[in-house]
Amino acid sequence: MNRLFDLAGRLALVTGSSRGIGRAIAEGYVAAGARVVINGRDAAAVAATVKALGASAVAAPFDVIKKETVETAVAQIEKDIGPLDILVNNAGMTRRAPIVDFPEADWREIMATNLDSVFFVTQAVARRMIARSRGKIVNICSVMSELGRPTIAPYTASKGAVKMLTKAMCAEFAKHGITANGISPGYFGTELNTALMNDEKFSAWVCARTPAGRWGKVEELQGAAIFLASDASSFVNGHILFVDGGMTAVV
Ligand code: GCO
């Protein structure tokens, strides 16, 4: 049974993996036997994460929102480190303000980080996966791929788009032996949510709105990420797997 979830001999690129959900997924992949390319814009943070993860981790600090940079970086990774078996499009950010007050620059930064990056990195990696007739793509969506709440409209729009991009990838890539699936986290204790976790009222709302009655721990995303990157999900495609403590199952 373990063979189904074994990532030994596989190489994964996890964008935005120097911290938060991306780092947790990278740690899970190392534990499952994979080598992992750690990515982020901050080279020092990437280096620190690689040091912490050990010999199975390799640094690739590049900006995922620039198409040319992405193409060069992916070519370099495949030349210097090896062919990518797994891609996790995780890089993401948020800002919070009412729609009518939302600055244009913030809208564009969120869409570039959360959506353009998924498109550009997937273009570069999937082209090579197609040539090899195999690959596993995992896109980090959100409960906001399905639900809205005030002050995060750009983030919500971006995560809804990532959900649909995942299904579009399935439509084009499945015949090449590639699966493309999404993971939709609920409310997790990450830097992206520090302000919310420190807000007693909001945190109480999250715990009441989540059937599990609590915030998620990032290590609780590792199982879903390993499943969707492994042979265990060979006939799972275009699926969005919610890891949200039941939030989207209830009113
Ligand atoms: C917020 C939060 C959410 C969650 C996450 C859930 O402002 O409501 O940041 O966006 O963090 O996206 O999947």
Coordinates of N, CA and C and ligand atoms in Angstrom, one line a residue:
M1 N 0.8 -1.2 0.0 CA 0.0 0.0 0.0 C 0.9 1.3 0.0
N2 N 2.0 1.2 0.8 CA 2.8 2.4 0.8 C 3.4 2.8 -0.6
R3 N 3.6 1.8 -1.4 CA 4.1 2.1 -2.8 C 3.2 3.1 -3.5
L4 N 1.9 3.0 -3.3 CA 1.0 3.9 -4.0 C 1.3 5.4 -3.6
F5 N 1.8 5.6 -2.4 CA 2.0 7.0 -1.9 C 3.5 7.4 -1.9
D6 N 4.3 6.4 -2.4 CA 5.8 6.6 -2.4 C 6.2 7.6 -3.5
L7 N 7.0 8.7 -3.1 CA 7.5 9.7 -4.0 C 9.0 9.5 -4.3
A8 N 9.5 8.4 -3.8 CA 11.0 8.2 -4.0 C 11.3 8.3 -5.5
G9 N 12.4 9.0 -5.8 CA 12.9 9.1 -7.2 C 12.2 10.2 -7.9
R10 N 11.2 10.9 -7.3 CA 10.5 12.0 -8.0 C 11.1 13.3 -7.6
L11 N 11.0 14.3 -8.6 CA 11.4 15.6 -8.4 C 10.2 16.6 -8.4
A12 N 10.1 17.4 -7.4 CA 8.9 18.3 -7.3 C 9.4 19.7 -7.3
L13 N 8.6 20.6 -7.9 CA 8.8 22.1 -7.8 C 7.6 22.6 -7.1
V14 N 7.8 23.3 -5.9 CA 6.7 23.9 -5.2 C 6.9 25.4 -5.2
T15 N 6.1 26.1 -5.8 CA 6.3 27.6 -5.9 C 5.9 28.1 -4.5
G16 N 6.6 29.2 -4.1 CA 6.3 29.8 -2.8 C 6.4 28.9 -1.7
S17 N 7.5 28.1 -1.7 CA 7.7 27.1 -0.6 C 8.7 27.4 0.4
S18 N 9.1 28.6 0.6 CA 10.0 29.0 1.7 C 9.3 29.1 3.0
R19 N 8.0 29.2 3.0 CA 7.2 29.3 4.2 C 5.8 28.8 4.0
G20 N 5.0 28.8 5.1 CA 3.6 28.5 5.0 C 3.2 27.2 4.4
I21 N 2.1 27.2 3.7 CA 1.6 26.0 3.1 C 2.6 25.3 2.2
G22 N 3.2 26.2 1.3 CA 4.2 25.6 0.4 C 5.3 24.9 1.1
R23 N 5.8 25.4 2.2 CA 6.9 24.8 2.9 C 6.4 23.5 3.6
A24 N 5.2 23.5 4.1 CA 4.6 22.3 4.7 C 4.5 21.2 3.6
I25 N 4.1 21.5 2.4 CA 4.0 20.5 1.4 C 5.3 20.0 1.0
A26 N 6.3 20.9 0.9 CA 7.7 20.5 0.6 C 8.2 19.5 1.6
E27 N 8.0 19.8 2.9 CA 8.4 18.9 3.9 C 7.7 17.6 3.8
G28 N 6.4 17.6 3.5 CA 5.7 16.3 3.3 C 6.3 15.5 2.1
Y29 N 6.6 16.2 1.1 CA 7.2 15.5 -0.1 C 8.6 14.9 0.2
V30 N 9.4 15.6 1.0 CA 10.7 15.1 1.4 C 10.5 13.8 2.2
A31 N 9.5 13.9 3.1 CA 9.2 12.7 4.0 C 8.7 11.5 3.2
A32 N 8.1 11.8 2.0 CA 7.6 10.8 1.2 C 8.6 10.3 0.2
G33 N 9.8 10.9 0.3 CA 10.9 10.3 -0.6 C 11.3 11.2 -1.7
A34 N 10.6 12.3 -2.0 CA 10.9 13.1 -3.2 C 12.1 14.1 -2.9
R35 N 12.7 14.5 -4.0 CA 13.6 15.7 -4.0 C 12.7 16.9 -4.3
V36 N 12.9 18.0 -3.6 CA 12.0 19.2 -3.8 C 12.8 20.4 -4.1
V37 N 12.4 21.1 -5.2 CA 12.9 22.5 -5.5 C 12.1 23.5 -4.8
I38 N 12.9 24.2 -3.9 CA 12.3 25.3 -3.1 C 12.3 26.6 -3.8
N39 N 11.2 27.2 -3.9 CA 11.1 28.5 -4.7 C 10.6 29.6 -3.8
G40 N 11.0 30.8 -4.1 CA 10.4 32.0 -3.5 C 11.2 33.2 -4.1
R41 N 10.6 34.4 -3.9 CA 11.3 35.6 -4.4 C 12.5 36.0 -3.5
D42 N 12.4 35.6 -2.2 CA 13.5 36.0 -1.2 C 14.5 34.9 -1.1
A43 N 15.7 35.1 -1.8 CA 16.7 34.1 -1.9 C 17.2 33.6 -0.5
A44 N 17.3 34.6 0.4 CA 17.7 34.2 1.8 C 16.7 33.3 2.5
A45 N 15.4 33.5 2.3 CA 14.4 32.7 2.9 C 14.4 31.3 2.3
V46 N 14.6 31.3 0.9 CA 14.7 30.0 0.2 C 15.9 29.2 0.7
A47 N 17.0 29.9 0.9 CA 18.3 29.2 1.3 C 18.1 28.6 2.7
A48 N 17.4 29.4 3.6 CA 17.2 28.9 5.0 C 16.3 27.7 5.0
T49 N 15.3 27.7 4.1 CA 14.4 26.5 4.1 C 15.1 25.3 3.5
V50 N 15.9 25.5 2.5 CA 16.7 24.4 1.9 C 17.6 23.8 3.0
K51 N 18.2 24.7 3.8 CA 19.1 24.2 4.9 C 18.3 23.4 5.9
A52 N 17.2 23.8 6.2 CA 16.3 23.1 7.2 C 15.9 21.8 6.6
L53 N 15.6 21.7 5.4 CA 15.0 20.5 4.8 C 16.1 19.4 4.5
G54 N 17.4 19.9 4.3 CA 18.5 19.0 4.0 C 18.7 18.6 2.6
A55 N 19.4 17.5 2.4 CA 19.9 17.2 1.1 C 18.8 17.0 0.0
S56 N 17.6 16.7 0.4 CA 16.6 16.4 -0.6 C 16.0 17.7 -1.2
A57 N 16.5 18.9 -0.6 CA 15.9 20.2 -1.1 C 17.0 20.9 -1.9
V58 N 16.5 21.6 -2.9 CA 17.4 22.4 -3.8 C 16.8 23.8 -3.9
A59 N 17.6 24.8 -4.0 CA 17.1 26.2 -4.0 C 16.9 26.7 -5.5
A60 N 15.7 27.3 -5.7 CA 15.5 28.0 -7.0 C 14.7 29.2 -6.8
P61 N 15.4 30.3 -6.3 CA 14.7 31.6 -6.0 C 14.4 32.3 -7.3
F62 N 13.2 32.3 -7.8 CA 12.9 33.1 -9.0 C 11.5 33.7 -8.9
D63 N 11.2 34.8 -9.6 CA 9.9 35.4 -9.5 C 8.9 34.7 -10.4
V64 N 7.9 34.2 -9.9 CA 7.0 33.3 -10.7 C 5.9 34.2 -11.5
I65 N 6.0 35.5 -11.4 CA 5.0 36.3 -12.1 C 5.4 36.8 -13.5
K66 N 6.7 36.6 -13.8 CA 7.3 37.0 -15.1 C 7.5 35.9 -16.0
K67 N 6.8 35.8 -17.1 CA 6.8 34.7 -18.0 C 8.3 34.3 -18.4
E68 N 9.0 35.3 -18.8 CA 10.4 35.1 -19.3 C 11.3 34.5 -18.2
T69 N 11.1 35.1 -17.0 CA 11.9 34.6 -15.9 C 11.6 33.1 -15.6
V70 N 10.3 32.8 -15.6 CA 9.8 31.5 -15.4 C 10.3 30.5 -16.4
E71 N 10.3 30.8 -17.6 CA 10.8 29.9 -18.7 C 12.3 29.6 -18.5
T72 N 13.0 30.7 -18.2 CA 14.5 30.5 -18.0 C 14.7 29.6 -16.8
A73 N 14.0 29.9 -15.7 CA 14.2 29.2 -14.5 C 13.9 27.7 -14.6
V74 N 12.8 27.4 -15.3 CA 12.3 26.0 -15.4 C 13.3 25.2 -16.3
A75 N 13.8 25.9 -17.4 CA 14.8 25.3 -18.2 C 16.1 25.0 -17.4
Q76 N 16.5 25.9 -16.6 CA 17.7 25.7 -15.7 C 17.5 24.6 -14.8
I77 N 16.3 24.5 -14.1 CA 16.0 23.5 -13.2 C 16.1 22.1 -13.8
E78 N 15.5 22.0 -15.0 CA 15.5 20.7 -15.7 C 16.9 20.3 -16.2
K79 N 17.7 21.3 -16.5 CA 19.1 21.1 -17.0 C 20.0 20.7 -15.8
D80 N 19.9 21.5 -14.7 CA 20.8 21.3 -13.6 C 20.4 20.3 -12.5
I81 N 19.1 20.2 -12.4 CA 18.6 19.3 -11.3 C 18.0 18.0 -11.8
G82 N 17.1 18.2 -12.8 CA 16.5 17.0 -13.4 C 15.1 17.3 -13.9
P83 N 14.5 16.3 -14.6 CA 13.1 16.5 -15.1 C 12.1 16.6 -13.9
L84 N 11.2 17.5 -14.0 CA 10.2 17.7 -13.0 C 9.0 16.7 -13.1
D85 N 8.8 15.9 -12.1 CA 7.7 15.0 -12.1 C 6.4 15.6 -11.5
I86 N 6.6 16.6 -10.6 CA 5.5 17.1 -9.8 C 5.6 18.6 -9.8
L87 N 4.6 19.3 -10.0 CA 4.5 20.8 -9.9 C 3.4 21.2 -9.0
V88 N 3.7 21.9 -7.9 CA 2.7 22.5 -7.0 C 2.7 24.0 -7.2
N89 N 1.6 24.5 -7.8 CA 1.4 25.9 -7.9 C 0.8 26.5 -6.6
N90 N 1.7 27.0 -5.8 CA 1.2 27.4 -4.4 C 1.4 28.9 -4.2
A91 N 2.3 29.5 -4.9 CA 2.6 30.9 -4.6 C 1.3 31.7 -4.5
G92 N 1.1 32.5 -3.4 CA -0.1 33.3 -3.3 C 0.0 34.4 -2.3
M93 N -0.9 35.3 -2.4 CA -0.9 36.5 -1.4 C -2.3 37.0 -1.3
T94 N -2.5 37.8 -0.4 CA -3.8 38.5 -0.3 C -3.6 39.9 0.3
R95 N -4.6 40.7 0.0 CA -4.8 42.0 0.7 C -6.2 42.1 1.0
R96 N -6.6 43.0 2.0 CA -8.0 43.1 2.4 C -8.5 44.5 2.4
A97 N -9.5 44.8 1.6 CA -10.1 46.1 1.5 C -11.5 46.0 0.8
P98 N -12.4 46.9 1.0 CA -13.7 46.8 0.2 C -13.4 47.0 -1.3
I99 N -14.2 46.3 -2.1 CA -14.1 46.4 -3.5 C -13.9 47.8 -4.0
V100 N -14.8 48.7 -3.5 CA -14.8 50.1 -4.1 C -13.6 50.9 -3.7
D101 N -12.9 50.4 -2.7 CA -11.7 51.1 -2.2 C -10.4 50.4 -2.6
F102 N -10.5 49.2 -3.3 CA -9.3 48.4 -3.5 C -8.4 49.0 -4.5
P103 N -7.1 49.3 -4.1 CA -6.2 50.0 -5.1 C -5.9 49.1 -6.3
E104 N -5.8 49.7 -7.5 CA -5.5 49.0 -8.7 C -4.2 48.2 -8.6
A105 N -3.2 48.8 -8.0 CA -1.9 48.1 -7.9 C -2.0 46.8 -7.1
D106 N -2.8 46.9 -6.1 CA -3.0 45.7 -5.2 C -3.7 44.6 -6.0
W107 N -4.8 45.0 -6.7 CA -5.5 44.1 -7.6 C -4.6 43.4 -8.5
R108 N -3.7 44.1 -9.2 CA -2.8 43.6 -10.2 C -1.8 42.7 -9.6
E109 N -1.3 43.0 -8.4 CA -0.3 42.2 -7.7 C -0.9 40.9 -7.3
I110 N -2.1 40.9 -6.8 CA -2.7 39.7 -6.4 C -3.0 38.8 -7.6
M111 N -3.5 39.3 -8.6 CA -3.8 38.5 -9.8 C -2.5 37.9 -10.4
A112 N -1.5 38.7 -10.4 CA -0.2 38.3 -11.0 C 0.4 37.1 -10.1
T113 N 0.4 37.3 -8.8 CA 1.0 36.3 -7.9 C 0.1 35.1 -7.9
N114 N -1.2 35.2 -7.7 CA -2.1 34.0 -7.5 C -2.5 33.3 -8.8
L115 N -2.5 34.1 -9.9 CA -3.1 33.5 -11.1 C -2.1 33.5 -12.3
D116 N -1.5 34.6 -12.6 CA -0.5 34.6 -13.7 C 0.5 33.5 -13.5
S117 N 1.0 33.4 -12.2 CA 2.1 32.5 -11.9 C 1.7 31.1 -12.2
V118 N 0.4 30.7 -11.9 CA 0.0 29.4 -12.2 C 0.0 29.1 -13.7
F119 N -0.4 30.1 -14.4 CA -0.5 29.9 -15.9 C 0.9 29.8 -16.5
F120 N 1.8 30.7 -16.1 CA 3.2 30.8 -16.7 C 4.0 29.6 -16.3
V121 N 4.0 29.2 -15.0 CA 4.8 28.1 -14.5 C 4.3 26.8 -15.1
T122 N 3.0 26.7 -15.2 CA 2.4 25.5 -15.8 C 2.7 25.4 -17.3
Q123 N 2.7 26.5 -18.0 CA 3.1 26.5 -19.4 C 4.5 25.9 -19.6
A124 N 5.4 26.4 -18.8 CA 6.8 25.9 -18.9 C 7.0 24.5 -18.5
V125 N 6.4 24.1 -17.4 CA 6.6 22.7 -16.9 C 5.8 21.7 -17.7
A126 N 4.5 22.0 -18.0 CA 3.7 21.0 -18.7 C 4.2 20.7 -20.0
R127 N 4.8 21.7 -20.7 CA 5.4 21.5 -22.1 C 6.4 20.3 -22.0
R128 N 7.1 20.3 -20.9 CA 8.2 19.2 -20.7 C 7.5 17.9 -20.2
M129 N 6.5 18.0 -19.4 CA 5.8 16.8 -18.9 C 5.1 16.1 -20.1
I130 N 4.6 16.9 -21.0 CA 3.9 16.3 -22.2 C 4.9 15.5 -23.0
A131 N 6.1 16.1 -23.1 CA 7.2 15.4 -23.9 C 7.5 14.1 -23.3
R132 N 7.3 14.0 -22.0 CA 7.7 12.7 -21.3 C 6.4 11.8 -21.0
S133 N 5.3 12.3 -21.4 CA 4.0 11.6 -21.2 C 3.7 11.3 -19.8
R134 N 4.2 12.1 -18.9 CA 3.8 11.9 -17.5 C 4.0 13.2 -16.7
G135 N 3.2 13.3 -15.6 CA 3.4 14.5 -14.7 C 2.2 14.6 -13.8
K136 N 2.5 15.3 -12.6 CA 1.4 15.6 -11.6 C 1.4 17.1 -11.3
I137 N 0.3 17.7 -11.5 CA 0.2 19.1 -11.2 C -0.8 19.3 -10.1
V138 N -0.5 20.1 -9.1 CA -1.4 20.3 -8.0 C -1.5 21.8 -7.8
N139 N -2.6 22.4 -7.9 CA -2.8 23.8 -7.8 C -3.5 24.2 -6.5
I140 N -2.9 25.1 -5.7 CA -3.5 25.4 -4.4 C -4.6 26.5 -4.6
C141 N -5.8 26.0 -4.4 CA -7.0 26.8 -4.6 C -7.3 27.4 -3.2
S142 N -8.6 27.3 -2.8 CA -9.0 27.9 -1.5 C -10.5 27.6 -1.3
V143 N -10.9 27.6 -0.1 CA -12.4 27.6 0.1 C -13.0 28.9 -0.6
M144 N -12.1 29.9 -0.8 CA -12.6 31.1 -1.5 C -12.7 30.8 -3.0
S145 N -12.3 29.6 -3.5 CA -12.6 29.2 -4.9 C -14.1 29.0 -5.0
E146 N -14.8 28.8 -3.9 CA -16.3 28.5 -3.9 C -17.1 29.5 -3.1
L147 N -16.5 30.2 -2.2 CA -17.2 31.1 -1.2 C -16.7 32.5 -1.3
G148 N -17.5 33.5 -0.9 CA -17.0 34.8 -0.9 C -17.1 35.3 0.6
R149 N -16.3 36.3 0.9 CA -16.5 37.0 2.1 C -16.1 38.5 1.9
P150 N -16.6 39.4 2.6 CA -16.2 40.8 2.4 C -14.7 41.1 2.5
T151 N -14.2 42.0 1.7 CA -12.8 42.6 1.8 C -11.7 41.7 1.1
I152 N -12.1 40.6 0.5 CA -11.0 39.8 -0.2 C -11.5 39.4 -1.6
A153 N -12.2 40.3 -2.3 CA -12.7 40.0 -3.6 C -11.6 39.7 -4.6
P154 N -10.5 40.4 -4.7 CA -9.4 40.0 -5.7 C -8.8 38.6 -5.4
Y155 N -8.6 38.3 -4.1 CA -8.1 37.0 -3.8 C -9.1 35.9 -4.2
T156 N -10.4 36.2 -3.9 CA -11.5 35.2 -4.2 C -11.6 35.0 -5.7
A157 N -11.5 36.1 -6.4 CA -11.6 36.0 -7.9 C -10.4 35.2 -8.4
S158 N -9.2 35.4 -7.9 CA -8.0 34.7 -8.3 C -8.1 33.2 -8.0
K159 N -8.6 32.9 -6.9 CA -8.7 31.4 -6.5 C -9.9 30.7 -7.2
G160 N -10.9 31.5 -7.6 CA -11.9 30.9 -8.4 C -11.4 30.6 -9.8
A161 N -10.5 31.5 -10.3 CA -9.9 31.3 -11.6 C -8.9 30.1 -11.5
V162 N -8.2 29.9 -10.4 CA -7.2 28.8 -10.3 C -8.0 27.5 -10.3
K163 N -9.2 27.5 -9.7 CA -10.0 26.3 -9.7 C -10.4 25.9 -11.2
M164 N -10.8 26.9 -11.9 CA -11.2 26.6 -13.3 C -10.1 26.3 -14.2
L165 N -8.9 27.0 -14.0 CA -7.7 26.7 -14.7 C -7.3 25.2 -14.5
T166 N -7.5 24.7 -13.3 CA -7.2 23.3 -13.0 C -8.0 22.4 -13.9
K167 N -9.3 22.7 -14.0 CA -10.2 21.8 -14.9 C -9.8 22.0 -16.4
A168 N -9.3 23.1 -16.8 CA -8.9 23.3 -18.1 C -7.6 22.6 -18.4
M169 N -6.7 22.5 -17.4 CA -5.5 21.7 -17.5 C -5.8 20.2 -17.7
C170 N -6.8 19.8 -16.9 CA -7.2 18.4 -17.0 C -7.7 18.1 -18.4
A171 N -8.5 19.0 -19.0 CA -9.0 18.8 -20.3 C -7.9 18.7 -21.4
E172 N -6.8 19.4 -21.2 CA -5.8 19.4 -22.2 C -4.7 18.4 -21.9
F173 N -4.4 18.1 -20.7 CA -3.2 17.4 -20.3 C -3.5 15.9 -20.0
A174 N -4.7 15.5 -19.7 CA -5.0 14.1 -19.3 C -4.5 13.1 -20.3
K175 N -4.7 13.5 -21.6 CA -4.3 12.5 -22.7 C -2.8 12.3 -22.7
H176 N -2.1 13.1 -22.1 CA -0.6 13.0 -22.1 C -0.1 12.3 -20.8
G177 N -1.0 11.7 -20.1 CA -0.6 11.0 -18.8 C -0.3 11.9 -17.7
I178 N -0.9 13.1 -17.8 CA -0.7 14.1 -16.7 C -2.0 14.3 -15.9
T179 N -1.9 14.4 -14.6 CA -3.1 14.8 -13.8 C -2.9 16.2 -13.3
A180 N -4.0 16.9 -13.3 CA -4.0 18.3 -12.7 C -5.2 18.4 -11.8
N181 N -4.9 18.6 -10.5 CA -5.9 18.6 -9.5 C -5.7 19.8 -8.6
G182 N -6.7 20.2 -7.8 CA -6.5 21.3 -6.8 C -6.7 20.9 -5.4
I183 N -6.1 21.6 -4.5 CA -6.3 21.5 -3.1 C -6.9 22.8 -2.6
S184 N -8.1 22.8 -1.9 CA -8.7 24.0 -1.4 C -8.6 24.0 0.1
P185 N -7.6 24.7 0.7 CA -7.5 24.8 2.1 C -8.6 25.6 2.7
G186 N -9.0 25.3 3.9 CA -9.9 26.2 4.7 C -9.0 27.2 5.4
Y187 N -9.4 27.5 6.7 CA -8.6 28.5 7.4 C -7.5 27.8 8.2
F188 N -6.2 28.2 7.8 CA -5.0 27.6 8.4 C -4.2 28.7 9.0
G189 N -3.5 28.3 10.0 CA -2.6 29.2 10.7 C -1.3 29.4 10.0
T190 N -1.4 30.4 9.1 CA -0.2 30.8 8.3 C 0.1 32.3 8.4
E191 N 1.2 32.7 7.9 CA 1.5 34.2 8.0 C 0.4 35.0 7.3
L192 N -0.1 34.4 6.2 CA -1.2 35.1 5.4 C -2.4 35.4 6.4
N193 N -2.5 34.7 7.4 CA -3.7 34.8 8.3 C -3.4 35.3 9.7
T194 N -2.1 35.7 9.9 CA -1.7 36.1 11.3 C -2.7 37.2 11.9
A195 N -3.0 38.2 11.0 CA -3.9 39.3 11.5 C -5.3 38.7 11.9
L196 N -5.7 37.7 11.2 CA -7.1 37.1 11.4 C -7.0 36.3 12.7
M197 N -5.9 35.5 12.9 CA -5.8 34.6 14.0 C -5.7 35.5 15.3
N198 N -5.1 36.6 15.2 CA -5.0 37.5 16.4 C -6.2 38.3 16.7
D199 N -7.2 38.2 15.7 CA -8.5 38.9 16.0 C -9.5 38.0 16.6
E200 N -9.7 38.2 17.9 CA -10.5 37.2 18.7 C -11.8 36.9 18.1
K201 N -12.5 38.0 17.7 CA -13.8 37.8 17.1 C -13.8 37.0 15.8
F202 N -12.8 37.4 14.9 CA -12.8 36.6 13.7 C -12.4 35.2 13.9
S203 N -11.5 35.0 14.8 CA -11.0 33.6 15.1 C -12.2 32.7 15.7
A204 N -13.0 33.4 16.5 CA -14.1 32.7 17.1 C -15.1 32.3 15.9
W205 N -15.2 33.3 15.0 CA -16.1 33.0 13.8 C -15.6 31.8 13.0
V206 N -14.3 31.8 12.7 CA -13.7 30.6 12.0 C -14.0 29.3 12.7
C207 N -13.8 29.3 14.0 CA -14.0 28.1 14.8 C -15.5 27.7 14.8
A208 N -16.4 28.6 14.8 CA -17.8 28.3 14.8 C -18.3 27.9 13.4
R209 N -17.7 28.5 12.4 CA -18.1 28.2 11.0 C -17.5 26.9 10.5
T210 N -16.4 26.4 11.2 CA -15.8 25.2 10.7 C -16.2 24.0 11.6
P211 N -16.9 23.0 11.0 CA -17.4 21.8 11.8 C -16.3 21.3 12.7
A212 N -15.0 21.3 12.3 CA -13.9 20.7 13.2 C -13.7 21.7 14.4
G213 N -14.3 22.9 14.3 CA -14.3 23.8 15.5 C -12.9 24.4 15.7
R214 N -12.0 24.4 14.7 CA -10.7 25.0 14.9 C -10.1 25.4 13.6
W215 N -9.0 26.1 13.7 CA -8.1 26.4 12.5 C -7.4 25.2 12.1
G216 N -7.0 25.1 10.8 CA -6.2 23.9 10.4 C -4.7 24.2 10.7
K217 N -4.0 23.0 10.8 CA -2.5 23.1 10.9 C -1.9 22.8 9.6
V218 N -0.9 23.5 9.1 CA -0.4 23.3 7.8 C 0.0 21.9 7.5
E219 N 0.5 21.2 8.5 CA 0.9 19.8 8.3 C -0.3 18.9 7.9
E220 N -1.5 19.4 8.2 CA -2.7 18.6 7.8 C -3.0 18.7 6.3
L221 N -2.2 19.5 5.6 CA -2.4 19.5 4.1 C -1.5 18.5 3.4
Q222 N -0.5 18.0 4.2 CA 0.5 17.1 3.5 C -0.1 15.8 2.9
G223 N -1.0 15.2 3.6 CA -1.6 14.0 3.1 C -2.3 14.2 1.7
A224 N -3.0 15.2 1.6 CA -3.7 15.5 0.3 C -2.7 15.8 -0.8
A225 N -1.7 16.6 -0.4 CA -0.6 16.9 -1.4 C 0.1 15.7 -1.9
I226 N 0.4 14.8 -0.9 CA 1.2 13.6 -1.3 C 0.2 12.7 -2.2
F227 N -1.0 12.6 -1.8 CA -2.0 11.8 -2.6 C -2.0 12.3 -4.0
L228 N -2.2 13.6 -4.2 CA -2.4 14.1 -5.6 C -1.1 14.2 -6.4
A229 N 0.1 13.9 -5.7 CA 1.4 13.9 -6.4 C 1.8 12.5 -6.6
S230 N 1.1 11.5 -6.1 CA 1.5 10.1 -6.2 C 0.7 9.2 -7.1
D231 N 1.2 8.0 -7.3 CA 0.5 7.0 -8.2 C -0.9 6.7 -7.6
A232 N -1.2 7.0 -6.3 CA -2.5 6.7 -5.7 C -3.6 7.5 -6.4
S233 N -3.2 8.6 -7.1 CA -4.3 9.5 -7.7 C -4.2 9.4 -9.2
S234 N -3.8 8.2 -9.8 CA -3.5 8.1 -11.2 C -4.8 8.3 -12.0
F235 N -6.0 8.1 -11.4 CA -7.2 8.3 -12.2 C -8.1 9.4 -11.6
V236 N -7.4 10.3 -10.9 CA -8.1 11.5 -10.3 C -7.6 12.7 -11.1
N237 N -8.5 13.4 -11.8 CA -8.1 14.5 -12.7 C -9.2 15.6 -12.7
G238 N -8.7 16.8 -12.6 CA -9.6 17.9 -12.6 C -10.4 18.1 -11.3
H239 N -10.0 17.4 -10.2 CA -10.7 17.3 -9.0 C -10.1 18.4 -8.0
I240 N -11.1 19.0 -7.3 CA -10.7 20.0 -6.3 C -10.9 19.4 -4.9
L241 N -9.9 19.1 -4.2 CA -10.0 18.4 -2.9 C -10.0 19.4 -1.8
F242 N -11.1 19.5 -1.0 CA -11.2 20.5 0.1 C -10.6 19.9 1.3
V243 N -9.7 20.7 1.9 CA -9.1 20.3 3.2 C -9.4 21.5 4.1
D244 N -10.7 21.5 4.6 CA -11.2 22.7 5.3 C -12.0 22.4 6.6
G245 N -11.8 21.2 7.1 CA -12.4 20.9 8.4 C -13.9 20.8 8.2
G246 N -14.4 20.7 7.0 CA -15.9 20.6 6.7 C -16.6 21.9 6.4
M247 N -15.8 23.0 6.4 CA -16.4 24.4 6.2 C -17.3 24.5 5.0
T248 N -16.9 23.9 3.9 CA -17.7 24.1 2.6 C -18.8 23.0 2.5
A249 N -18.9 22.1 3.5 CA -20.0 21.1 3.5 C -21.2 21.6 4.3
V250 N -21.1 22.7 5.0 CA -22.2 23.1 5.9 C -22.5 24.6 5.7
V251 N -23.7 25.0 6.2 CA -24.1 26.4 6.2 C -23.7 27.0 7.6
Ligands
GCO1 C1 -9.4 35.5 4.6 C2 -8.4 34.4 4.6 C3 -8.8 33.3 3.6 C4 -8.1 32.0 3.9 C5 -7.9 31.0 2.9 C6 -9.0 30.0 2.9 O1 -9.0 36.7 4.5 O2 -10.6 35.2 4.8 O3 -7.1 34.8 4.4 O4 -8.6 33.8 2.3 O5 -6.8 32.2 4.3 O6 -7.9 31.6 1.6 O7 -8.7 29.0 1.9

